[in-house]
Amino acid sequence: MSEKQTIVIFEAHSDDCVIGMGGTVIQNNNEYNFILVTMTKGETAYTKVEDKGKMTEIRKNESMAADEILGIHEHIFLDNPCQDMQNNLKNYHEVVKILRKYRPIRIYTHKSPSKHRDHRNTHDVVVEGWWKASENVLADYGKTYRCPELFCFEVTDLFEFPGYIVDISNVFEKKMSALDAFSSQFDVLPGLNKYVEGLAMVRGYMGGFNYGEAFIKSNFMAKPC
């Protein structure tokens, strides 16, 4: 049996992957090793003053519970400040290192433009790192690697014209179970479960099935042919 190929997902916050593409991960985790990279600590996502200072640990624990349901192979936390995720040299180089180390067959990250600075800056630093990882520079970060393709998912800023709709009808309930792991966020984002279900129904309608997840393919780097 051949070794499974790798897919790397870059999310700004620990629940973004579940919201944007949890179903896609669940139904493909037997075929691929999914590496999930969370860019921020999520420490600002509290509604009670007494929880301030606890949220980083709470959200990491929630992530671990969700990972079990999703079938995440490995989870990397880069621990940038929440609401201050930057497209800076440090994060740029972290993306290059990760891509050269894991050499994924595909990358997923946030769409852009986005009104959320963490989502927007995550997208920008990832697509730039995708390109830079392919250049013959930064030799101490590993052998150059050009990942064949990068896809963007949606969280709260939606695609006007999605390029792809994945049918997640058979795993939708499991996706929602993974979302339930992030119980600390239910007061932060009231109605989150209904929003995720409604969006999945809309995308499913567009694809001709019950529940779906939408993606677009990035053309930031041209694909050789």
Coordinates of N, CA and C in Angstrom, one line a residue:
M1 N 0.9 -1.2 0.0 CA 0.0 0.0 0.0 C 0.9 1.2 0.0
S2 N 0.6 2.2 -0.9 CA 1.4 3.4 -1.0 C 1.1 4.3 0.2
E3 N 2.1 5.1 0.6 CA 2.0 6.0 1.7 C 1.0 7.1 1.4
K4 N 0.2 7.5 2.4 CA -0.8 8.6 2.1 C -0.1 9.9 1.9
Q5 N -0.7 10.7 0.9 CA -0.2 12.0 0.7 C -0.7 13.0 1.7
T6 N -0.1 14.2 1.8 CA -0.4 15.1 2.8 C -1.1 16.3 2.3
I7 N -2.0 16.8 3.1 CA -2.7 18.1 2.8 C -2.5 19.0 4.0
V8 N -2.1 20.3 3.8 CA -1.9 21.2 4.9 C -3.0 22.3 4.8
I9 N -3.6 22.5 6.0 CA -4.6 23.5 6.2 C -4.1 24.6 7.1
F10 N -4.2 25.9 6.7 CA -3.8 27.0 7.5 C -5.1 27.7 7.9
E11 N -5.4 27.8 9.2 CA -6.6 28.5 9.7 C -6.1 29.6 10.6
A12 N -6.9 30.7 10.7 CA -6.5 31.8 11.6 C -6.9 31.4 13.0
H13 N -8.0 30.8 13.2 CA -8.5 30.5 14.6 C -8.9 29.0 14.6
S14 N -8.9 28.5 15.8 CA -9.0 27.0 15.9 C -10.3 26.4 15.5
D15 N -11.4 27.2 15.3 CA -12.6 26.6 14.8 C -12.9 26.9 13.3
D16 N -12.0 27.6 12.6 CA -12.2 28.0 11.3 C -12.2 26.8 10.3
C17 N -11.3 25.9 10.5 CA -11.3 24.7 9.6 C -12.6 23.9 9.7
V18 N -13.1 23.7 10.9 CA -14.4 23.0 11.1 C -15.5 23.7 10.3
I19 N -15.6 25.0 10.5 CA -16.6 25.8 9.9 C -16.5 25.7 8.3
G20 N -15.3 25.9 7.9 CA -15.1 26.1 6.4 C -15.0 24.8 5.6
M21 N -14.4 23.7 6.3 CA -14.2 22.5 5.5 C -14.1 21.3 6.3
G22 N -14.8 21.3 7.5 CA -14.7 20.1 8.4 C -15.3 18.8 7.7
G23 N -16.3 19.0 6.9 CA -16.9 17.8 6.2 C -15.9 17.2 5.2
T24 N -15.2 18.1 4.5 CA -14.3 17.7 3.5 C -13.1 16.9 4.1
V25 N -12.7 17.4 5.3 CA -11.6 16.7 6.0 C -12.1 15.3 6.4
I26 N -13.3 15.2 7.0 CA -13.8 14.0 7.6 C -13.9 12.9 6.5
Q27 N -14.4 13.3 5.3 CA -14.6 12.2 4.3 C -13.4 11.9 3.5
N28 N -12.3 12.6 3.8 CA -11.0 12.3 3.1 C -9.9 11.9 4.0
N29 N -10.1 11.8 5.3 CA -9.0 11.5 6.2 C -8.4 10.1 6.1
N30 N -9.1 9.2 5.4 CA -8.5 7.9 5.2 C -7.6 7.9 4.0
E31 N -7.7 8.9 3.2 CA -6.9 9.0 1.9 C -5.7 9.9 2.1
Y32 N -5.8 10.9 2.9 CA -4.8 11.9 3.1 C -4.4 12.1 4.6
N33 N -3.2 12.4 4.9 CA -2.8 13.0 6.2 C -3.1 14.5 6.2
F34 N -3.9 14.9 7.1 CA -4.2 16.3 7.2 C -3.4 16.9 8.3
I35 N -2.6 18.0 7.9 CA -1.8 18.7 8.9 C -2.6 20.1 9.1
L36 N -3.0 20.4 10.3 CA -3.7 21.6 10.5 C -2.8 22.6 11.3
V37 N -2.7 23.8 10.7 CA -1.9 24.9 11.3 C -2.8 26.0 11.8
T38 N -2.8 26.3 13.1 CA -3.6 27.3 13.6 C -2.7 28.5 13.9
M39 N -3.0 29.6 13.3 CA -2.1 30.8 13.3 C -2.1 31.6 14.6
T40 N -3.3 31.7 15.3 CA -3.4 32.5 16.5 C -3.8 31.7 17.7
K41 N -3.7 32.3 18.9 CA -4.0 31.7 20.1 C -5.5 31.7 20.5
G42 N -6.2 32.7 19.9 CA -7.6 32.8 20.2 C -7.9 33.3 21.5
E43 N -7.0 34.0 22.1 CA -7.1 34.4 23.5 C -8.1 35.6 23.8
T44 N -8.5 36.2 22.7 CA -9.5 37.3 22.9 C -10.9 36.9 22.8
A45 N -11.2 35.6 22.6 CA -12.5 35.1 22.3 C -13.2 34.7 23.6
Y46 N -13.4 35.7 24.5 CA -14.1 35.4 25.8 C -15.2 36.4 26.0
T47 N -16.2 36.0 26.7 CA -17.4 36.9 27.0 C -17.5 37.1 28.5
K48 N -16.6 36.5 29.3 CA -16.6 36.7 30.8 C -15.2 37.1 31.2
V49 N -15.1 38.2 32.0 CA -13.8 38.7 32.4 C -13.0 37.6 33.1
E50 N -13.6 36.8 33.8 CA -12.9 35.7 34.6 C -12.2 34.7 33.7
D51 N -12.7 34.6 32.4 CA -12.1 33.7 31.5 C -10.8 34.3 30.8
K52 N -10.6 35.6 30.9 CA -9.4 36.2 30.3 C -8.2 35.5 30.9
G53 N -7.3 35.2 30.0 CA -6.1 34.5 30.5 C -6.2 33.0 30.4
K54 N -7.4 32.5 30.2 CA -7.6 31.0 30.2 C -7.9 30.5 28.8
M55 N -8.2 31.5 27.9 CA -8.8 31.1 26.6 C -7.8 30.3 25.7
T56 N -6.6 30.6 25.8 CA -5.6 29.9 24.9 C -5.6 28.4 25.2
E57 N -5.6 28.1 26.5 CA -5.6 26.7 26.9 C -7.0 26.0 26.6
I58 N -8.0 26.8 26.9 CA -9.4 26.3 26.6 C -9.5 25.9 25.1
R59 N -9.1 26.8 24.3 CA -9.3 26.6 22.8 C -8.4 25.5 22.3
K60 N -7.2 25.4 22.8 CA -6.3 24.3 22.4 C -7.0 22.9 22.8
N61 N -7.5 22.9 24.0 CA -8.2 21.6 24.4 C -9.4 21.3 23.5
E62 N -10.1 22.4 23.2 CA -11.3 22.2 22.3 C -10.8 21.7 20.9
S63 N -9.7 22.2 20.5 CA -9.1 21.8 19.2 C -8.7 20.3 19.2
M64 N -8.1 19.9 20.3 CA -7.8 18.5 20.3 C -9.0 17.6 20.3
A65 N -10.1 18.0 20.9 CA -11.3 17.2 20.9 C -11.9 17.2 19.5
A66 N -11.9 18.3 18.8 CA -12.4 18.4 17.4 C -11.5 17.6 16.5
D67 N -10.2 17.6 16.7 CA -9.2 16.9 15.8 C -9.5 15.4 15.8
E68 N -9.9 14.8 17.0 CA -10.3 13.4 17.0 C -11.4 13.1 16.1
I69 N -12.4 14.0 16.1 CA -13.6 13.8 15.2 C -13.3 14.0 13.8
L70 N -12.5 15.0 13.5 CA -12.1 15.3 12.1 C -11.2 14.3 11.5
G71 N -10.3 13.7 12.3 CA -9.3 12.9 11.8 C -8.0 13.6 11.4
I72 N -7.7 14.7 12.2 CA -6.5 15.4 11.9 C -5.2 14.6 12.3
H73 N -4.3 14.6 11.4 CA -3.1 13.8 11.7 C -2.1 14.5 12.6
E74 N -1.9 15.8 12.4 CA -1.0 16.6 13.2 C -1.5 18.0 13.3
H75 N -1.4 18.6 14.5 CA -1.9 20.0 14.7 C -0.7 20.9 15.1
I76 N -0.5 22.0 14.4 CA 0.6 22.9 14.7 C 0.0 24.2 15.2
F77 N 0.4 24.7 16.3 CA -0.1 26.0 16.8 C 1.1 27.0 16.7
L78 N 0.9 28.1 16.0 CA 1.9 29.1 15.8 C 1.8 30.2 16.9
D79 N 0.7 30.3 17.6 CA 0.5 31.2 18.8 C 0.7 32.7 18.5
N80 N 0.3 33.1 17.4 CA 0.2 34.6 17.1 C -0.9 35.2 18.0
P81 N -0.8 36.4 18.3 CA -1.9 37.1 19.1 C -3.2 37.2 18.3
C82 N -4.3 36.8 18.9 CA -5.6 36.9 18.2 C -5.9 38.4 18.0
Q83 N -6.4 38.7 16.8 CA -6.8 40.0 16.3 C -5.5 40.8 16.0
D84 N -4.3 40.1 16.0 CA -3.1 40.8 15.6 C -2.2 39.8 14.7
M85 N -2.9 38.9 14.0 CA -2.2 38.1 13.1 C -1.6 38.9 12.0
Q86 N -0.3 38.8 11.8 CA 0.4 39.7 10.8 C 1.0 38.9 9.7
N87 N 1.0 39.6 8.5 CA 1.7 39.1 7.4 C 3.1 39.6 7.5
N88 N 3.9 39.0 8.4 CA 5.3 39.5 8.7 C 6.3 38.5 8.3
L89 N 7.6 38.8 8.5 CA 8.6 37.9 8.1 C 8.6 36.6 8.9
K90 N 8.3 36.7 10.2 CA 8.3 35.5 11.0 C 7.2 34.5 10.5
N91 N 6.0 34.9 10.3 CA 5.0 34.0 9.8 C 5.2 33.6 8.4
Y92 N 5.7 34.5 7.6 CA 6.1 34.1 6.2 C 7.1 33.0 6.2
H93 N 8.1 33.0 7.0 CA 9.1 32.0 7.0 C 8.5 30.7 7.7
E94 N 7.6 30.8 8.6 CA 7.0 29.6 9.2 C 6.2 28.9 8.1
V95 N 5.5 29.6 7.3 CA 4.8 28.9 6.2 C 5.8 28.2 5.2
V96 N 6.8 28.9 4.9 CA 7.8 28.2 4.0 C 8.4 27.0 4.7
K97 N 8.7 27.0 5.9 CA 9.3 25.9 6.6 C 8.3 24.7 6.6
I98 N 7.0 25.0 6.9 CA 6.0 24.0 7.0 C 5.8 23.3 5.6
L99 N 5.7 24.1 4.6 CA 5.5 23.6 3.2 C 6.7 22.7 2.8
R100 N 7.8 23.2 3.1 CA 9.0 22.4 2.7 C 9.2 21.1 3.5
K101 N 8.8 21.2 4.7 CA 8.9 20.0 5.6 C 7.8 18.9 5.2
Y102 N 6.6 19.3 5.0 CA 5.5 18.3 4.8 C 5.2 18.1 3.4
R103 N 5.6 19.0 2.5 CA 5.5 18.8 1.0 C 4.1 18.3 0.6
P104 N 3.1 19.1 0.9 CA 1.7 18.7 0.7 C 1.3 18.6 -0.8
I105 N 0.4 17.8 -1.1 CA -0.2 17.7 -2.4 C -1.1 18.9 -2.7
R106 N -1.6 19.5 -1.6 CA -2.6 20.6 -1.7 C -2.6 21.4 -0.4
I107 N -2.9 22.7 -0.5 CA -3.0 23.6 0.6 C -4.4 24.2 0.6
Y108 N -4.9 24.4 1.8 CA -6.2 25.1 2.0 C -5.9 26.2 3.0
T109 N -6.6 27.3 2.7 CA -6.6 28.5 3.7 C -7.8 29.4 3.5
H110 N -7.8 30.5 4.2 CA -8.9 31.4 4.1 C -9.0 32.1 2.7
K111 N -10.2 32.6 2.4 CA -10.4 33.4 1.2 C -10.0 34.8 1.5
S112 N -9.8 35.6 0.5 CA -9.6 37.0 0.6 C -10.2 37.7 -0.6
P113 N -10.8 38.9 -0.5 CA -10.7 39.7 0.7 C -11.6 39.2 1.8
S114 N -11.3 39.7 3.0 CA -12.1 39.4 4.2 C -12.1 40.6 5.2
K115 N -13.2 40.8 5.8 CA -13.2 41.9 6.8 C -12.5 41.6 8.1
H116 N -12.2 40.3 8.3 CA -11.5 39.9 9.5 C -10.0 39.9 9.3
R117 N -9.3 40.8 10.0 CA -7.9 41.0 9.8 C -7.1 39.7 9.9
D118 N -7.5 38.8 10.9 CA -6.7 37.5 11.0 C -6.9 36.6 9.8
H119 N -8.2 36.6 9.3 CA -8.4 35.7 8.1 C -7.7 36.3 6.9
R120 N -7.8 37.6 6.7 CA -7.2 38.3 5.6 C -5.7 38.1 5.6
N121 N -5.0 38.3 6.7 CA -3.6 38.2 6.8 C -3.1 36.8 6.7
T122 N -3.9 35.9 7.2 CA -3.5 34.4 7.1 C -3.5 34.1 5.6
H123 N -4.6 34.5 4.9 CA -4.6 34.2 3.5 C -3.3 34.8 2.8
D124 N -3.1 36.0 3.0 CA -2.0 36.7 2.3 C -0.6 36.0 2.6
V125 N -0.3 35.7 3.9 CA 1.0 35.2 4.2 C 1.1 33.7 3.7
V126 N 0.0 33.0 3.6 CA 0.1 31.6 3.1 C 0.3 31.6 1.6
V127 N -0.4 32.4 0.9 CA -0.2 32.4 -0.6 C 1.2 32.9 -1.0
E128 N 1.7 33.9 -0.2 CA 3.0 34.3 -0.5 C 4.1 33.3 -0.1
G129 N 3.8 32.6 1.0 CA 4.7 31.5 1.4 C 4.7 30.3 0.5
W130 N 3.5 30.1 -0.1 CA 3.4 29.0 -1.1 C 4.3 29.3 -2.3
W131 N 4.4 30.5 -2.7 CA 5.3 30.9 -3.8 C 6.7 30.9 -3.3
K132 N 7.0 31.4 -2.2 CA 8.4 31.5 -1.8 C 9.0 30.2 -1.5
A133 N 8.2 29.2 -1.0 CA 8.7 27.9 -0.8 C 9.3 27.2 -2.0
S134 N 8.8 27.7 -3.2 CA 9.2 27.1 -4.4 C 10.5 27.7 -5.0
E135 N 10.9 28.8 -4.4 CA 12.1 29.5 -4.9 C 13.4 29.0 -4.3
N136 N 14.5 29.1 -5.0 CA 15.7 28.5 -4.5 C 16.4 29.5 -3.6
V137 N 15.8 29.7 -2.4 CA 16.3 30.6 -1.4 C 16.1 30.0 0.0
L138 N 16.6 30.6 1.0 CA 16.3 30.1 2.4 C 16.7 28.6 2.5
A139 N 17.9 28.2 2.1 CA 18.3 26.8 2.0 C 18.2 26.1 3.4
D140 N 18.4 26.8 4.5 CA 18.3 26.2 5.8 C 16.9 25.8 6.2
Y141 N 15.9 26.2 5.4 CA 14.5 25.9 5.7 C 14.0 24.6 5.0
G142 N 14.9 24.0 4.3 CA 14.6 22.8 3.6 C 14.7 22.9 2.1
K143 N 14.6 21.8 1.4 CA 14.6 21.7 0.0 C 13.4 22.4 -0.6
T144 N 13.6 23.2 -1.7 CA 12.5 23.9 -2.3 C 11.4 22.9 -2.7
Y145 N 10.2 23.5 -2.6 CA 9.0 22.7 -2.9 C 7.9 23.5 -3.5
R146 N 7.3 23.1 -4.6 CA 6.2 23.8 -5.3 C 5.0 23.0 -5.1
C147 N 4.1 23.3 -4.2 CA 2.9 22.6 -4.0 C 2.0 22.8 -5.2
P148 N 1.4 21.8 -5.7 CA 0.6 21.9 -7.0 C -0.6 22.8 -7.0
E149 N -1.2 22.9 -5.8 CA -2.5 23.7 -5.8 C -2.8 24.2 -4.4
L150 N -3.6 25.3 -4.4 CA -4.0 25.9 -3.2 C -5.5 26.3 -3.4
F151 N -6.3 25.9 -2.4 CA -7.7 26.2 -2.4 C -8.1 27.1 -1.2
C152 N -9.1 27.9 -1.3 CA -9.6 28.8 -0.3 C -11.0 28.3 0.2
F153 N -11.2 28.3 1.5 CA -12.5 28.0 2.0 C -13.2 29.3 2.6
E154 N -14.4 29.2 2.9 CA -15.2 30.4 3.4 C -15.6 30.1 4.9
V155 N -15.6 31.2 5.7 CA -16.0 31.1 7.1 C -17.2 32.1 7.3
T156 N -16.9 33.3 7.4 CA -18.0 34.3 7.6 C -18.1 35.3 6.4
D157 N -17.0 35.4 5.6 CA -17.1 36.2 4.4 C -17.3 35.2 3.3
L158 N -18.3 35.3 2.5 CA -18.7 34.2 1.6 C -18.3 34.4 0.2
F159 N -18.2 33.4 -0.6 CA -17.9 33.5 -2.0 C -19.1 33.9 -2.7
E160 N -18.9 34.8 -3.7 CA -20.0 35.2 -4.6 C -20.3 34.1 -5.6
F161 N -19.2 33.6 -6.2 CA -19.2 32.6 -7.2 C -18.3 31.5 -6.8
P162 N -18.7 30.5 -6.0 CA -17.7 29.4 -5.7 C -17.3 28.6 -6.9
G163 N -16.1 28.1 -6.9 CA -15.6 27.3 -8.0 C -15.9 25.8 -7.9
Y164 N -16.0 25.4 -6.6 CA -16.2 23.9 -6.3 C -17.2 23.8 -5.1
I165 N -18.1 22.8 -5.2 CA -18.9 22.5 -4.1 C -18.7 21.0 -3.8
V166 N -18.3 20.7 -2.6 CA -18.1 19.3 -2.1 C -19.3 18.8 -1.4
D167 N -19.8 17.7 -1.8 CA -20.9 17.0 -1.1 C -20.5 16.5 0.2
I168 N -21.0 17.0 1.3 CA -20.7 16.5 2.6 C -21.9 15.9 3.3
S169 N -22.9 15.6 2.6 CA -24.2 15.1 3.2 C -24.0 13.9 4.1
N170 N -23.1 13.0 3.7 CA -23.0 11.8 4.5 C -22.2 12.0 5.8
V171 N -21.5 13.1 5.9 CA -20.7 13.4 7.1 C -21.1 14.6 7.8
F172 N -22.2 15.2 7.4 CA -22.6 16.5 8.0 C -22.8 16.5 9.5
E173 N -23.4 15.4 10.0 CA -23.7 15.3 11.4 C -22.3 15.2 12.2
K174 N -21.4 14.6 11.6 CA -20.1 14.4 12.2 C -19.4 15.8 12.2
K175 N -19.5 16.6 11.2 CA -19.0 17.9 11.1 C -19.5 18.8 12.3
M176 N -20.8 18.6 12.5 CA -21.5 19.4 13.5 C -21.1 19.0 14.9
S177 N -20.8 17.7 15.1 CA -20.2 17.2 16.3 C -18.9 17.8 16.6
A178 N -18.0 17.9 15.6 CA -16.7 18.6 15.7 C -16.9 20.0 16.1
L179 N -17.9 20.7 15.5 CA -18.1 22.1 15.8 C -18.6 22.2 17.3
D180 N -19.3 21.3 17.8 CA -19.8 21.3 19.2 C -18.6 21.3 20.2
A181 N -17.5 20.8 19.7 CA -16.3 20.8 20.6 C -15.9 22.2 21.1
F182 N -16.2 23.2 20.2 CA -15.8 24.6 20.5 C -16.9 25.3 21.3
S183 N -17.3 24.7 22.4 CA -18.4 25.3 23.2 C -18.1 26.6 23.8
S184 N -16.9 27.0 23.9 CA -16.5 28.3 24.5 C -16.9 29.4 23.5
Q185 N -17.2 29.1 22.3 CA -17.5 30.1 21.3 C -18.9 30.3 21.1
F186 N -19.8 29.6 21.7 CA -21.2 29.7 21.4 C -21.8 31.0 22.0
D187 N -21.2 31.6 23.0 CA -21.7 32.9 23.5 C -21.0 34.0 22.7
V188 N -19.8 33.7 22.2 CA -19.1 34.7 21.4 C -19.8 34.9 20.0
L189 N -20.2 33.8 19.5 CA -20.9 33.8 18.2 C -22.3 33.1 18.3
P190 N -23.3 33.8 18.8 CA -24.6 33.2 19.0 C -25.2 32.8 17.7
G191 N -25.8 31.6 17.7 CA -26.4 31.1 16.4 C -25.4 30.5 15.5
L192 N -24.1 30.2 16.0 CA -23.1 29.7 15.1 C -23.5 28.3 14.4
N193 N -24.1 27.4 15.2 CA -24.5 26.1 14.6 C -25.6 26.3 13.5
K194 N -26.5 27.2 13.8 CA -27.5 27.4 12.8 C -26.9 28.1 11.5
Y195 N -26.0 29.0 11.7 CA -25.3 29.6 10.6 C -24.6 28.5 9.7
V196 N -23.8 27.7 10.4 CA -23.0 26.6 9.7 C -24.0 25.7 9.0
E197 N -25.1 25.3 9.6 CA -26.0 24.4 9.0 C -26.7 25.1 7.8
G198 N -27.1 26.3 7.9 CA -27.7 27.1 6.8 C -26.8 27.2 5.7
L199 N -25.5 27.6 5.9 CA -24.6 27.7 4.8 C -24.4 26.4 4.1
A200 N -24.3 25.3 4.9 CA -24.1 24.0 4.2 C -25.3 23.6 3.4
M201 N -26.5 24.0 3.8 CA -27.7 23.8 3.0 C -27.7 24.6 1.7
V202 N -27.3 25.8 1.8 CA -27.2 26.7 0.6 C -26.2 26.1 -0.4
R203 N -25.0 25.8 0.1 CA -24.0 25.2 -0.8 C -24.4 23.9 -1.3
G204 N -25.1 23.1 -0.5 CA -25.6 21.8 -1.0 C -26.6 22.0 -2.1
Y205 N -27.5 23.0 -1.9 CA -28.5 23.3 -3.0 C -27.8 23.7 -4.3
M206 N -26.7 24.5 -4.2 CA -26.0 24.9 -5.4 C -25.4 23.7 -6.1
G207 N -25.0 22.7 -5.3 CA -24.4 21.5 -5.9 C -25.4 20.4 -6.2
G208 N -26.6 20.5 -5.8 CA -27.6 19.5 -6.1 C -27.6 18.3 -5.1
F209 N -27.2 18.7 -3.8 CA -27.3 17.7 -2.7 C -27.7 18.3 -1.5
N210 N -27.7 17.6 -0.4 CA -28.3 18.2 0.9 C -27.4 19.2 1.6
Y211 N -26.1 18.8 1.7 CA -25.2 19.7 2.4 C -23.9 19.8 1.7
G212 N -23.3 21.0 1.6 CA -22.0 21.1 0.9 C -21.1 22.1 1.5
E213 N -19.9 22.1 1.0 CA -18.9 23.1 1.4 C -18.3 23.7 0.1
A214 N -18.0 25.0 0.1 CA -17.6 25.7 -1.1 C -16.1 26.1 -1.1
F215 N -15.5 26.0 -2.2 CA -14.1 26.4 -2.4 C -13.9 27.1 -3.7
I216 N -12.8 27.9 -3.7 CA -12.2 28.4 -4.9 C -10.8 28.0 -5.0
K217 N -10.3 27.8 -6.2 CA -8.9 27.5 -6.4 C -8.1 28.8 -6.7
S218 N -7.0 28.9 -6.0 CA -6.2 30.1 -6.2 C -5.4 30.1 -7.5
N219 N -5.3 31.2 -8.2 CA -4.4 31.3 -9.3 C -3.2 32.2 -9.0
F220 N -2.9 32.4 -7.7 CA -1.8 33.2 -7.3 C -0.5 32.7 -8.0
M221 N -0.4 31.4 -8.1 CA 0.7 30.8 -8.8 C 0.2 30.0 -10.0
A222 N 0.7 30.2 -11.2 CA 0.2 29.5 -12.4 C 0.7 28.0 -12.3
K223 N -0.2 27.1 -12.7 CA 0.1 25.7 -12.7 C 0.8 25.3 -14.0
P224 N 2.0 24.8 -13.9 CA 2.7 24.3 -15.2 C 1.9 23.2 -15.9
C225 N 1.9 23.2 -17.2 CA 1.1 22.2 -17.9 C 1.8 21.9 -19.2

